[in-house]
PDB file of C-alpha atoms in Angstrom:
ATOM      1  CA  UNK A 101     -25.502 -21.088   7.379  1.00  0.00           C
ATOM      2  CA  UNK A 102     -24.932 -17.586   5.979  1.00  0.00           C
ATOM      3  CA  UNK A 103     -27.287 -16.097   8.573  1.00  0.00           C
ATOM      4  CA  UNK A 104     -25.599 -18.049  11.361  1.00  0.00           C
ATOM      5  CA  UNK A 105     -22.195 -16.684  10.335  1.00  0.00           C
ATOM      6  CA  UNK A 106     -23.658 -13.194  10.191  1.00  0.00           C
ATOM      7  CA  UNK A 107     -25.261 -13.246  13.656  1.00  0.00           C
ATOM      8  CA  UNK A 108     -22.073 -14.676  15.157  1.00  0.00           C
ATOM      9  CA  UNK A 109     -19.655 -12.263  13.466  1.00  0.00           C
ATOM     10  CA  UNK A 110     -21.635  -9.029  13.236  1.00  0.00           C
ATOM     11  CA  UNK A 111     -21.791  -8.318  17.017  1.00  0.00           C
ATOM     12  CA  UNK A 112     -17.991  -8.573  17.180  1.00  0.00           C
ATOM     13  CA  UNK A 113     -17.620  -6.222  14.210  1.00  0.00           C
ATOM     14  CA  UNK A 114     -20.025  -3.752  15.813  1.00  0.00           C
ATOM     15  CA  UNK A 115     -18.093  -3.785  19.096  1.00  0.00           C
ATOM     16  CA  UNK A 116     -14.830  -3.170  17.230  1.00  0.00           C
ATOM     17  CA  UNK A 117     -16.458  -0.354  15.264  1.00  0.00           C
ATOM     18  CA  UNK A 118     -17.387   1.649  18.378  1.00  0.00           C
ATOM     19  CA  UNK A 119     -13.835   1.620  19.722  1.00  0.00           C
ATOM     20  CA  UNK A 120     -11.925   4.927  19.629  1.00  0.00           C
ATOM     21  CA  UNK A 121      -9.342   5.107  16.881  1.00  0.00           C
ATOM     22  CA  UNK A 122      -6.440   4.742  19.311  1.00  0.00           C
ATOM     23  CA  UNK A 123      -7.716   1.318  20.386  1.00  0.00           C
ATOM     24  CA  UNK A 124      -8.703   0.429  16.836  1.00  0.00           C
ATOM     25  CA  UNK A 125      -5.141   0.894  15.619  1.00  0.00           C
ATOM     26  CA  UNK A 126      -3.799  -0.955  18.656  1.00  0.00           C
ATOM     27  CA  UNK A 127      -5.842  -3.938  17.462  1.00  0.00           C
ATOM     28  CA  UNK A 128      -4.603  -3.359  13.931  1.00  0.00           C
ATOM     29  CA  UNK A 129      -1.000  -3.559  15.157  1.00  0.00           C
ATOM     30  CA  UNK A 130      -1.697  -6.893  16.798  1.00  0.00           C
ATOM     31  CA  UNK A 131      -3.521  -8.155  13.741  1.00  0.00           C
ATOM     32  CA  UNK A 132      -0.564  -7.125  11.583  1.00  0.00           C
ATOM     33  CA  UNK A 133       1.780  -9.277  13.689  1.00  0.00           C
ATOM     34  CA  UNK A 134      -0.501 -12.278  13.190  1.00  0.00           C
ATOM     35  CA  UNK A 135      -1.143 -11.730   9.484  1.00  0.00           C
ATOM     36  CA  UNK A 136       2.444 -10.915   8.564  1.00  0.00           C
ATOM     37  CA  UNK A 137       4.596 -13.040  10.862  1.00  0.00           C
ATOM     38  CA  UNK A 138       2.386 -16.005  11.771  1.00  0.00           C
ATOM     39  CA  UNK A 139      -0.089 -16.567   8.938  1.00  0.00           C
ATOM     40  CA  UNK A 140       1.991 -14.933   6.208  1.00  0.00           C
ATOM     41  CA  UNK A 141      -1.199 -14.072   4.313  1.00  0.00           C
ATOM     42  CA  UNK A 142      -0.373 -13.867   0.599  1.00  0.00           C
ATOM     43  CA  UNK A 143       3.180 -12.838   1.417  1.00  0.00           C
ATOM     44  CA  UNK A 144       4.532 -14.691  -1.595  1.00  0.00           C
ATOM     45  CA  UNK A 145       2.017 -12.964  -3.902  1.00  0.00           C
ATOM     46  CA  UNK A 146       2.895  -9.546  -2.475  1.00  0.00           C
ATOM     47  CA  UNK A 147       6.637 -10.192  -2.793  1.00  0.00           C
ATOM     48  CA  UNK A 148       6.324 -11.384  -6.388  1.00  0.00           C
ATOM     49  CA  UNK A 149       4.129  -8.412  -7.320  1.00  0.00           C
ATOM     50  CA  UNK A 150       6.593  -5.944  -5.811  1.00  0.00           C
ATOM     51  CA  UNK A 151       9.525  -7.545  -7.615  1.00  0.00           C
ATOM     52  CA  UNK A 152       7.628  -7.413 -10.911  1.00  0.00           C
ATOM     53  CA  UNK A 153       6.674  -3.770 -10.436  1.00  0.00           C
ATOM     54  CA  UNK A 154      10.076  -2.683  -9.088  1.00  0.00           C
ATOM     55  CA  UNK A 155      12.768  -4.897 -10.652  1.00  0.00           C
ATOM     56  CA  UNK A 156      15.393  -2.257  -9.838  1.00  0.00           C
ATOM     57  CA  UNK A 157      14.825  -2.429  -6.060  1.00  0.00           C
ATOM     58  CA  UNK A 158      16.921  -4.550  -3.712  1.00  0.00           C
ATOM     59  CA  UNK A 159      15.497  -7.336  -1.550  1.00  0.00           C
ATOM     60  CA  UNK A 160      15.838  -5.068   1.467  1.00  0.00           C
ATOM     61  CA  UNK A 161      13.848  -2.287  -0.229  1.00  0.00           C
ATOM     62  CA  UNK A 162      11.164  -4.764  -1.275  1.00  0.00           C
ATOM     63  CA  UNK A 163      10.929  -6.112   2.273  1.00  0.00           C
ATOM     64  CA  UNK A 164      10.493  -2.611   3.706  1.00  0.00           C
ATOM     65  CA  UNK A 165       7.685  -1.752   1.265  1.00  0.00           C
ATOM     66  CA  UNK A 166       6.066  -5.114   2.017  1.00  0.00           C
ATOM     67  CA  UNK A 167       6.021  -4.498   5.777  1.00  0.00           C
ATOM     68  CA  UNK A 168       4.638  -0.998   5.355  1.00  0.00           C
ATOM     69  CA  UNK A 169       1.972  -2.346   3.001  1.00  0.00           C
ATOM     70  CA  UNK A 170       0.797  -4.961   5.507  1.00  0.00           C
ATOM     71  CA  UNK A 171       0.511  -2.299   8.215  1.00  0.00           C
ATOM     72  CA  UNK A 172      -1.651  -0.218   5.891  1.00  0.00           C
ATOM     73  CA  UNK A 173      -3.614  -3.275   4.736  1.00  0.00           C
ATOM     74  CA  UNK A 174      -4.556  -4.135   8.325  1.00  0.00           C
ATOM     75  CA  UNK A 175      -5.449  -0.519   9.072  1.00  0.00           C
ATOM     76  CA  UNK A 176      -7.786  -0.495   6.084  1.00  0.00           C
ATOM     77  CA  UNK A 177      -9.547  -3.610   7.297  1.00  0.00           C
ATOM     78  CA  UNK A 178     -10.251  -2.014  10.663  1.00  0.00           C
ATOM     79  CA  UNK A 179     -11.242   1.273   9.038  1.00  0.00           C
ATOM     80  CA  UNK A 180     -13.787  -0.649   6.962  1.00  0.00           C
ATOM     81  CA  UNK A 181     -15.214  -2.106  10.172  1.00  0.00           C
ATOM     82  CA  UNK A 182     -15.266   1.383  11.696  1.00  0.00           C
ATOM     83  CA  UNK A 183     -17.575   2.417   8.851  1.00  0.00           C
ATOM     84  CA  UNK A 184     -20.427   0.574  10.588  1.00  0.00           C
ATOM     85  CA  UNK A 185     -20.782   3.229  13.307  1.00  0.00           C
ATOM     86  CA  UNK A 186     -18.486   6.145  12.461  1.00  0.00           C
ATOM     87  CA  UNK A 187     -20.246   9.512  12.468  1.00  0.00           C
ATOM     88  CA  UNK A 188     -20.579  11.618   9.360  1.00  0.00           C
ATOM     89  CA  UNK A 189     -18.638  14.493  10.916  1.00  0.00           C
ATOM     90  CA  UNK A 190     -15.777  12.207  11.989  1.00  0.00           C
ATOM     91  CA  UNK A 191     -15.416  10.741   8.528  1.00  0.00           C
ATOM     92  CA  UNK A 192     -15.525  14.181   6.921  1.00  0.00           C
ATOM     93  CA  UNK A 193     -12.560  15.184   9.082  1.00  0.00           C
ATOM     94  CA  UNK A 194     -10.637  12.074   8.088  1.00  0.00           C
ATOM     95  CA  UNK A 195     -11.423  11.907   4.359  1.00  0.00           C
ATOM     96  CA  UNK A 196     -10.999  15.389   2.906  1.00  0.00           C
ATOM     97  CA  UNK A 197     -11.662  16.481  -0.681  1.00  0.00           C
ATOM     98  CA  UNK A 198      -9.429  19.330  -1.837  1.00  0.00           C
ATOM     99  CA  UNK A 199     -11.454  20.558  -4.841  1.00  0.00           C
ATOM    100  CA  UNK A 200     -15.054  19.407  -4.427  1.00  0.00           C
ATOM    101  CA  UNK A 201     -16.107  22.703  -6.035  1.00  0.00           C
ATOM    102  CA  UNK A 202     -15.234  21.025  -9.371  1.00  0.00           C
ATOM    103  CA  UNK A 203     -18.170  18.665  -8.814  1.00  0.00           C
ATOM    104  CA  UNK A 204     -20.421  21.603  -7.952  1.00  0.00           C
ATOM    105  CA  UNK A 205     -19.479  23.216 -11.277  1.00  0.00           C
ATOM    106  CA  UNK A 206     -20.403  20.044 -13.166  1.00  0.00           C
ATOM    107  CA  UNK A 207     -23.683  19.931 -11.273  1.00  0.00           C
ATOM    108  CA  UNK A 208     -24.524  23.427 -12.543  1.00  0.00           C
ATOM    109  CA  UNK A 209     -23.682  22.222 -16.049  1.00  0.00           C
ATOM    110  CA  UNK A 210     -26.051  19.262 -15.550  1.00  0.00           C
ATOM    111  CA  UNK A 211     -23.273  16.752 -16.249  1.00  0.00           C
ATOM    112  CA  UNK A 212     -23.127  13.149 -15.104  1.00  0.00           C
ATOM    113  CA  UNK A 213     -19.767  11.795 -13.981  1.00  0.00           C
ATOM    114  CA  UNK A 214     -17.709   8.626 -14.178  1.00  0.00           C
ATOM    115  CA  UNK A 215     -15.178   8.704 -11.344  1.00  0.00           C
ATOM    116  CA  UNK A 216     -12.227   6.350 -11.767  1.00  0.00           C
ATOM    117  CA  UNK A 217      -9.860   5.416  -8.969  1.00  0.00           C
ATOM    118  CA  UNK A 218      -7.335   2.740  -8.138  1.00  0.00           C
ATOM    119  CA  UNK A 219      -7.062   0.318  -5.244  1.00  0.00           C
ATOM    120  CA  UNK A 220      -4.840   2.805  -3.517  1.00  0.00           C
ATOM    121  CA  UNK A 221      -4.714   4.401  -0.039  1.00  0.00           C
ATOM    122  CA  UNK A 222      -8.425   4.185   0.821  1.00  0.00           C
ATOM    123  CA  UNK A 223     -11.359   3.423  -1.406  1.00  0.00           C
ATOM    124  CA  UNK A 224     -13.555   2.234   1.480  1.00  0.00           C
ATOM    125  CA  UNK A 225     -14.337   5.732   2.772  1.00  0.00           C
ATOM    126  CA  UNK A 226     -14.801   7.507  -0.561  1.00  0.00           C
ATOM    127  CA  UNK A 227     -18.596   7.287  -0.231  1.00  0.00           C
ATOM    128  CA  UNK A 228     -18.478  10.201   2.239  1.00  0.00           C
ATOM    129  CA  UNK A 229     -18.186  12.317  -0.923  1.00  0.00           C
ATOM    130  CA  UNK A 230     -21.982  12.153  -1.150  1.00  0.00           C
ATOM    131  CA  UNK A 231     -22.307  14.440   1.869  1.00  0.00           C
ATOM    132  CA  UNK A 232     -20.600  17.193  -0.155  1.00  0.00           C
ATOM    133  CA  UNK A 233     -22.451  16.908  -3.491  1.00  0.00           C
ATOM    134  CA  UNK A 234     -25.966  16.632  -4.884  1.00  0.00           C
ATOM    135  CA  UNK A 235     -25.266  13.978  -7.530  1.00  0.00           C
ATOM    136  CA  UNK A 236     -26.699  10.593  -6.603  1.00  0.00           C
ATOM    137  CA  UNK A 237     -23.762   8.248  -6.045  1.00  0.00           C
ATOM    138  CA  UNK A 238     -23.414   4.766  -7.509  1.00  0.00           C
ATOM    139  CA  UNK A 239     -20.444   2.474  -6.973  1.00  0.00           C
ATOM    140  CA  UNK A 240     -19.933  -0.578  -9.141  1.00  0.00           C
ATOM    141  CA  UNK A 241     -18.921  -3.555  -7.023  1.00  0.00           C
ATOM    142  CA  UNK A 242     -18.713  -7.331  -6.865  1.00  0.00           C
ATOM    143  CA  UNK A 243     -21.506  -8.773  -4.746  1.00  0.00           C
ATOM    144  CA  UNK A 244     -20.349 -10.401  -1.500  1.00  0.00           C
ATOM    145  CA  UNK A 245     -20.824 -14.142  -1.094  1.00  0.00           C
ATOM    146  CA  UNK A 246     -22.778 -13.754   2.148  1.00  0.00           C
ATOM    147  CA  UNK A 247     -26.054 -11.987   1.334  1.00  0.00           C
ATOM    148  CA  UNK A 248     -26.382 -10.597   4.872  1.00  0.00           C
ATOM    149  CA  UNK A 249     -22.965  -8.942   4.818  1.00  0.00           C
ATOM    150  CA  UNK A 250     -23.734  -7.769   1.288  1.00  0.00           C
ATOM    151  CA  UNK A 251     -26.871  -6.078   2.601  1.00  0.00           C
ATOM    152  CA  UNK A 252     -24.823  -4.531   5.426  1.00  0.00           C
ATOM    153  CA  UNK A 253     -22.347  -3.041   2.949  1.00  0.00           C
ATOM    154  CA  UNK A 254     -25.246  -1.526   1.005  1.00  0.00           C
ATOM    155  CA  UNK A 255     -26.840  -0.088   4.151  1.00  0.00           C
ATOM    156  CA  UNK A 256     -23.605   1.626   5.185  1.00  0.00           C
ATOM    157  CA  UNK A 257     -23.272   3.333   1.789  1.00  0.00           C
ATOM    158  CA  UNK A 258     -26.963   4.214   1.583  1.00  0.00           C
ATOM    159  CA  UNK A 259     -26.674   6.336   4.751  1.00  0.00           C
ATOM    160  CA  UNK A 260     -24.808   8.845   2.608  1.00  0.00           C
ATOM    161  CA  UNK A 261     -26.892   8.613  -0.585  1.00  0.00           C
ATOM    162  CA  UNK A 262     -24.401   6.219  -2.175  1.00  0.00           C
ATOM    163  CA  UNK A 263     -25.585   2.941  -3.661  1.00  0.00           C
ATOM    164  CA  UNK A 264     -23.796  -0.237  -4.667  1.00  0.00           C
ATOM    165  CA  UNK A 265     -24.706  -1.803  -8.013  1.00  0.00           C
ATOM    166  CA  UNK A 266     -23.279  -4.812  -9.823  1.00  0.00           C
ATOM    167  CA  UNK A 267     -21.747  -4.660 -13.285  1.00  0.00           C
ATOM    168  CA  UNK A 268     -24.870  -6.225 -14.779  1.00  0.00           C
ATOM    169  CA  UNK A 269     -27.076  -3.575 -13.163  1.00  0.00           C
ATOM    170  CA  UNK A 270     -24.967  -0.595 -14.160  1.00  0.00           C
ATOM    171  CA  UNK A 271     -26.130   0.259 -17.681  1.00  0.00           C
ATOM    172  CA  UNK A 272     -29.856  -0.208 -17.048  1.00  0.00           C
ATOM    173  CA  UNK A 273     -29.644   1.753 -13.783  1.00  0.00           C
ATOM    174  CA  UNK A 274     -27.910   4.712 -15.383  1.00  0.00           C
ATOM    175  CA  UNK A 275     -30.138   4.710 -18.467  1.00  0.00           C
ATOM    176  CA  UNK A 276     -33.155   4.961 -16.173  1.00  0.00           C
ATOM    177  CA  UNK A 277     -31.471   7.726 -14.156  1.00  0.00           C
ATOM    178  CA  UNK A 278     -30.821   9.667 -17.358  1.00  0.00           C
ATOM    179  CA  UNK A 279     -34.442   9.315 -18.484  1.00  0.00           C
ATOM    180  CA  UNK A 280     -35.527  10.517 -15.044  1.00  0.00           C
ATOM    181  CA  UNK A 281     -33.155  13.504 -15.434  1.00  0.00           C
ATOM    182  CA  UNK A 282     -31.262  12.450 -12.343  1.00  0.00           C
ATOM    183  CA  UNK A 283     -27.648  13.566 -11.962  1.00  0.00           C
ATOM    184  CA  UNK A 284     -25.346  10.673 -11.082  1.00  0.00           C
ATOM    185  CA  UNK A 285     -21.747  10.281  -9.968  1.00  0.00           C
ATOM    186  CA  UNK A 286     -20.569   6.758 -10.748  1.00  0.00           C
ATOM    187  CA  UNK A 287     -17.506   5.289  -9.082  1.00  0.00           C
ATOM    188  CA  UNK A 288     -15.306   2.564 -10.565  1.00  0.00           C
ATOM    189  CA  UNK A 289     -12.255   1.050  -8.884  1.00  0.00           C
ATOM    190  CA  UNK A 290     -10.962  -0.199 -12.197  1.00  0.00           C
ATOM    191  CA  UNK A 291      -7.328  -1.262 -11.888  1.00  0.00           C
ATOM    192  CA  UNK A 292      -7.626  -4.954 -11.016  1.00  0.00           C
ATOM    193  CA  UNK A 293      -7.343  -7.851 -13.453  1.00  0.00           C
ATOM    194  CA  UNK A 294     -10.349  -8.854 -15.592  1.00  0.00           C
ATOM    195  CA  UNK A 295     -10.982 -12.496 -16.435  1.00  0.00           C
ATOM    196  CA  UNK A 296      -8.803 -13.571 -19.323  1.00  0.00           C
ATOM    197  CA  UNK A 297     -11.763 -14.645 -21.474  1.00  0.00           C
ATOM    198  CA  UNK A 298     -13.304 -11.169 -21.052  1.00  0.00           C
ATOM    199  CA  UNK A 299     -10.152  -9.172 -21.768  1.00  0.00           C
ATOM    200  CA  UNK A 300     -10.621  -6.847 -24.745  1.00  0.00           C
ATOM    201  CA  UNK A 301      -7.752  -4.446 -24.147  1.00  0.00           C
ATOM    202  CA  UNK A 302      -4.152  -4.822 -22.966  1.00  0.00           C
ATOM    203  CA  UNK A 303      -1.825  -2.087 -21.768  1.00  0.00           C
ATOM    204  CA  UNK A 304       1.450  -1.687 -19.871  1.00  0.00           C
ATOM    205  CA  UNK A 305       0.943  -1.323 -16.140  1.00  0.00           C
ATOM    206  CA  UNK A 306       4.132  -0.767 -14.137  1.00  0.00           C
ATOM    207  CA  UNK A 307       6.048  -1.846 -17.231  1.00  0.00           C
ATOM    208  CA  UNK A 308       4.173  -5.119 -17.723  1.00  0.00           C
ATOM    209  CA  UNK A 309       1.512  -5.747 -20.376  1.00  0.00           C
ATOM    210  CA  UNK A 310      -1.733  -6.870 -18.752  1.00  0.00           C
ATOM    211  CA  UNK A 311      -5.469  -6.897 -19.557  1.00  0.00           C
ATOM    212  CA  UNK A 312      -7.350  -3.837 -18.301  1.00  0.00           C
ATOM    213  CA  UNK A 313     -10.982  -3.223 -17.373  1.00  0.00           C
ATOM    214  CA  UNK A 314     -12.606  -0.867 -19.898  1.00  0.00           C
ATOM    215  CA  UNK A 315     -16.258  -1.000 -18.801  1.00  0.00           C
ATOM    216  CA  UNK A 316     -16.143   2.429 -17.181  1.00  0.00           C
ATOM    217  CA  UNK A 317     -14.821   4.032 -20.360  1.00  0.00           C
ATOM    218  CA  UNK A 318     -17.414   2.280 -22.535  1.00  0.00           C
ATOM    219  CA  UNK A 319     -20.202   3.488 -20.263  1.00  0.00           C
ATOM    220  CA  UNK A 320     -18.850   7.035 -20.188  1.00  0.00           C
ATOM    221  CA  UNK A 321     -18.665   7.160 -23.990  1.00  0.00           C
ATOM    222  CA  UNK A 322     -22.141   5.744 -24.514  1.00  0.00           C
ATOM    223  CA  UNK A 323     -23.707   8.270 -22.145  1.00  0.00           C
ATOM    224  CA  UNK A 324     -21.207  11.097 -22.848  1.00  0.00           C
ATOM    225  CA  UNK A 325     -20.246  11.563 -19.221  1.00  0.00           C
ATOM    226  CA  UNK A 326     -17.456  13.612 -17.737  1.00  0.00           C
ATOM    227  CA  UNK A 327     -14.598  11.340 -16.692  1.00  0.00           C
ATOM    228  CA  UNK A 328     -12.513  12.186 -13.645  1.00  0.00           C
ATOM    229  CA  UNK A 329      -9.799  10.419 -11.688  1.00  0.00           C
ATOM    230  CA  UNK A 330      -9.723  10.534  -7.904  1.00  0.00           C
ATOM    231  CA  UNK A 331      -6.180  10.788  -6.588  1.00  0.00           C
ATOM    232  CA  UNK A 332      -6.064   9.721  -2.946  1.00  0.00           C
ATOM    233  CA  UNK A 333      -3.167  10.518  -0.658  1.00  0.00           C
ATOM    234  CA  UNK A 334      -2.632   9.079   2.815  1.00  0.00           C
ATOM    235  CA  UNK A 335      -1.709  11.992   5.071  1.00  0.00           C
ATOM    236  CA  UNK A 336      -1.270   9.927   8.227  1.00  0.00           C
ATOM    237  CA  UNK A 337      -2.914   6.980   9.907  1.00  0.00           C
ATOM    238  CA  UNK A 338      -6.659   7.243   9.403  1.00  0.00           C
ATOM    239  CA  UNK A 339      -6.477  10.498   7.434  1.00  0.00           C
ATOM    240  CA  UNK A 340      -6.762  10.830   3.649  1.00  0.00           C
ATOM    241  CA  UNK A 341      -6.814  13.653   1.118  1.00  0.00           C
ATOM    242  CA  UNK A 342      -8.561  13.208  -2.229  1.00  0.00           C
ATOM    243  CA  UNK A 343      -8.252  15.382  -5.351  1.00  0.00           C
ATOM    244  CA  UNK A 344     -10.299  15.243  -8.559  1.00  0.00           C
ATOM    245  CA  UNK A 345      -8.222  15.225 -11.741  1.00  0.00           C
ATOM    246  CA  UNK A 346      -9.679  15.777 -15.211  1.00  0.00           C
ATOM    247  CA  UNK A 347      -9.511  12.961 -17.714  1.00  0.00           C
ATOM    248  CA  UNK A 348     -12.034  13.948 -20.391  1.00  0.00           C
ATOM    249  CA  UNK A 349     -14.984  16.358 -20.320  1.00  0.00           C
ATOM    250  CA  UNK A 350     -16.730  14.785 -23.343  1.00  0.00           C
ATOM    251  CA  UNK A 351     -16.039  11.067 -23.323  1.00  0.00           C
ATOM    252  CA  UNK A 352     -17.874  10.337 -26.588  1.00  0.00           C
ATOM    253  CA  UNK A 353     -15.314  12.440 -28.478  1.00  0.00           C
ATOM    254  CA  UNK A 354     -12.265  10.645 -27.055  1.00  0.00           C
ATOM    255  CA  UNK A 355     -10.267   8.052 -28.944  1.00  0.00           C
ATOM    256  CA  UNK A 356     -10.793   4.455 -27.876  1.00  0.00           C
ATOM    257  CA  UNK A 357      -8.968   3.592 -24.650  1.00  0.00           C
ATOM    258  CA  UNK A 358      -7.551   7.097 -24.127  1.00  0.00           C
ATOM    259  CA  UNK A 359      -9.591   7.454 -20.937  1.00  0.00           C
ATOM    260  CA  UNK A 360      -8.466   4.086 -19.602  1.00  0.00           C
ATOM    261  CA  UNK A 361      -4.821   4.762 -20.500  1.00  0.00           C
ATOM    262  CA  UNK A 362      -4.720   8.100 -18.705  1.00  0.00           C
ATOM    263  CA  UNK A 363      -6.469   6.746 -15.601  1.00  0.00           C
ATOM    264  CA  UNK A 364      -4.021   3.839 -15.504  1.00  0.00           C
ATOM    265  CA  UNK A 365      -1.101   6.275 -15.657  1.00  0.00           C
ATOM    266  CA  UNK A 366      -2.578   8.156 -12.715  1.00  0.00           C
ATOM    267  CA  UNK A 367      -2.597   4.942 -10.684  1.00  0.00           C
ATOM    268  CA  UNK A 368       1.031   4.313 -11.622  1.00  0.00           C
ATOM    269  CA  UNK A 369       1.975   7.817 -10.474  1.00  0.00           C
ATOM    270  CA  UNK A 370       0.446   7.144  -7.072  1.00  0.00           C
ATOM    271  CA  UNK A 371       2.276   3.845  -6.755  1.00  0.00           C
ATOM    272  CA  UNK A 372       5.626   5.452  -7.528  1.00  0.00           C
ATOM    273  CA  UNK A 373       4.970   8.200  -4.961  1.00  0.00           C
ATOM    274  CA  UNK A 374       4.270   5.753  -2.113  1.00  0.00           C
ATOM    275  CA  UNK A 375       4.106   2.084  -3.170  1.00  0.00           C
ATOM    276  CA  UNK A 376       3.148   0.788   0.287  1.00  0.00           C
ATOM    277  CA  UNK A 377      -0.427   2.054  -0.123  1.00  0.00           C
ATOM    278  CA  UNK A 378      -1.291  -0.020  -3.201  1.00  0.00           C
ATOM    279  CA  UNK A 379      -3.327  -3.241  -2.966  1.00  0.00           C
ATOM    280  CA  UNK A 380      -0.491  -5.716  -3.520  1.00  0.00           C
ATOM    281  CA  UNK A 381      -2.325  -8.866  -2.362  1.00  0.00           C
ATOM    282  CA  UNK A 382      -4.250  -9.089  -5.634  1.00  0.00           C
ATOM    283  CA  UNK A 383      -2.691 -11.155  -8.445  1.00  0.00           C
ATOM    284  CA  UNK A 384      -2.685  -8.158 -10.770  1.00  0.00           C
ATOM    285  CA  UNK A 385      -0.070  -9.506 -13.171  1.00  0.00           C
ATOM    286  CA  UNK A 386      -1.224 -13.131 -13.333  1.00  0.00           C
ATOM    287  CA  UNK A 387      -2.117 -12.872 -17.050  1.00  0.00           C
ATOM    288  CA  UNK A 388       1.157 -11.348 -18.178  1.00  0.00           C
ATOM    289  CA  UNK A 389       2.473 -13.001 -21.354  1.00  0.00           C
ATOM    290  CA  UNK A 390      -0.945 -14.501 -22.166  1.00  0.00           C
ATOM    291  CA  UNK A 391      -2.172 -11.943 -24.671  1.00  0.00           C
ATOM    292  CA  UNK A 392      -3.727 -13.776 -27.648  1.00  0.00           C
ATOM    293  CA  UNK A 393      -1.986 -13.503 -30.989  1.00  0.00           C
TER     294      UNK A 393
END
């Protein structure tokens, strides 16, 4: 059944992916009308999340952010499809890094990197970073339910020397890389909600105490990696600007959860700058008020 779904859906995705961006965003506009006005996909979740994060805003302000978010959300879906066939040069023009020389400096210092980022603006195209650096790129992800689409996602990243690994594979993969003296740059989109039974640390996020993923920090401290945050800004439709911000140059010397706290604050700063580009469909605050003890 999974293969049948794949062979039926993939040709359509491929056709969409070869469309010029003008047509791609025309389709995105139509899809937005369906998702927002007809289906109402997770509209209640988005509304509740926005009201929790911005209790001071009026209903009209919340509604405006919500509409802008859904436009961006649909654009991101079509941009992800575009990844199937987009050229390297085209993506480099659309996803620009302002200070990639910082990574080159760390390469000369023979330092491995943990790169933290939020579900903000665009995390789908960040793998183009690998065309600018010599570190081997790993991104920690949740395996897709359909093994054929999962393999497709891996193939797209592998074109640019970026590889998807699951949480369970992360430590063993990076230990082996270290033994092989291989420089790695390891990406974590860390700001979503962990399972309640696996929550080991709670912190305020947008003024609400919630459990926070700390796996990236634990890994960085064990292997004494440099920790950076990637701040992504949406310049205009289909164009993004990313900047590396220091968190900690020697993770093993940092106090527990300092790395996570600072990265979480960076995500908050982005949200306050332009809230419509955050991933509001996720039930980020579903565990609020459930902290044990």
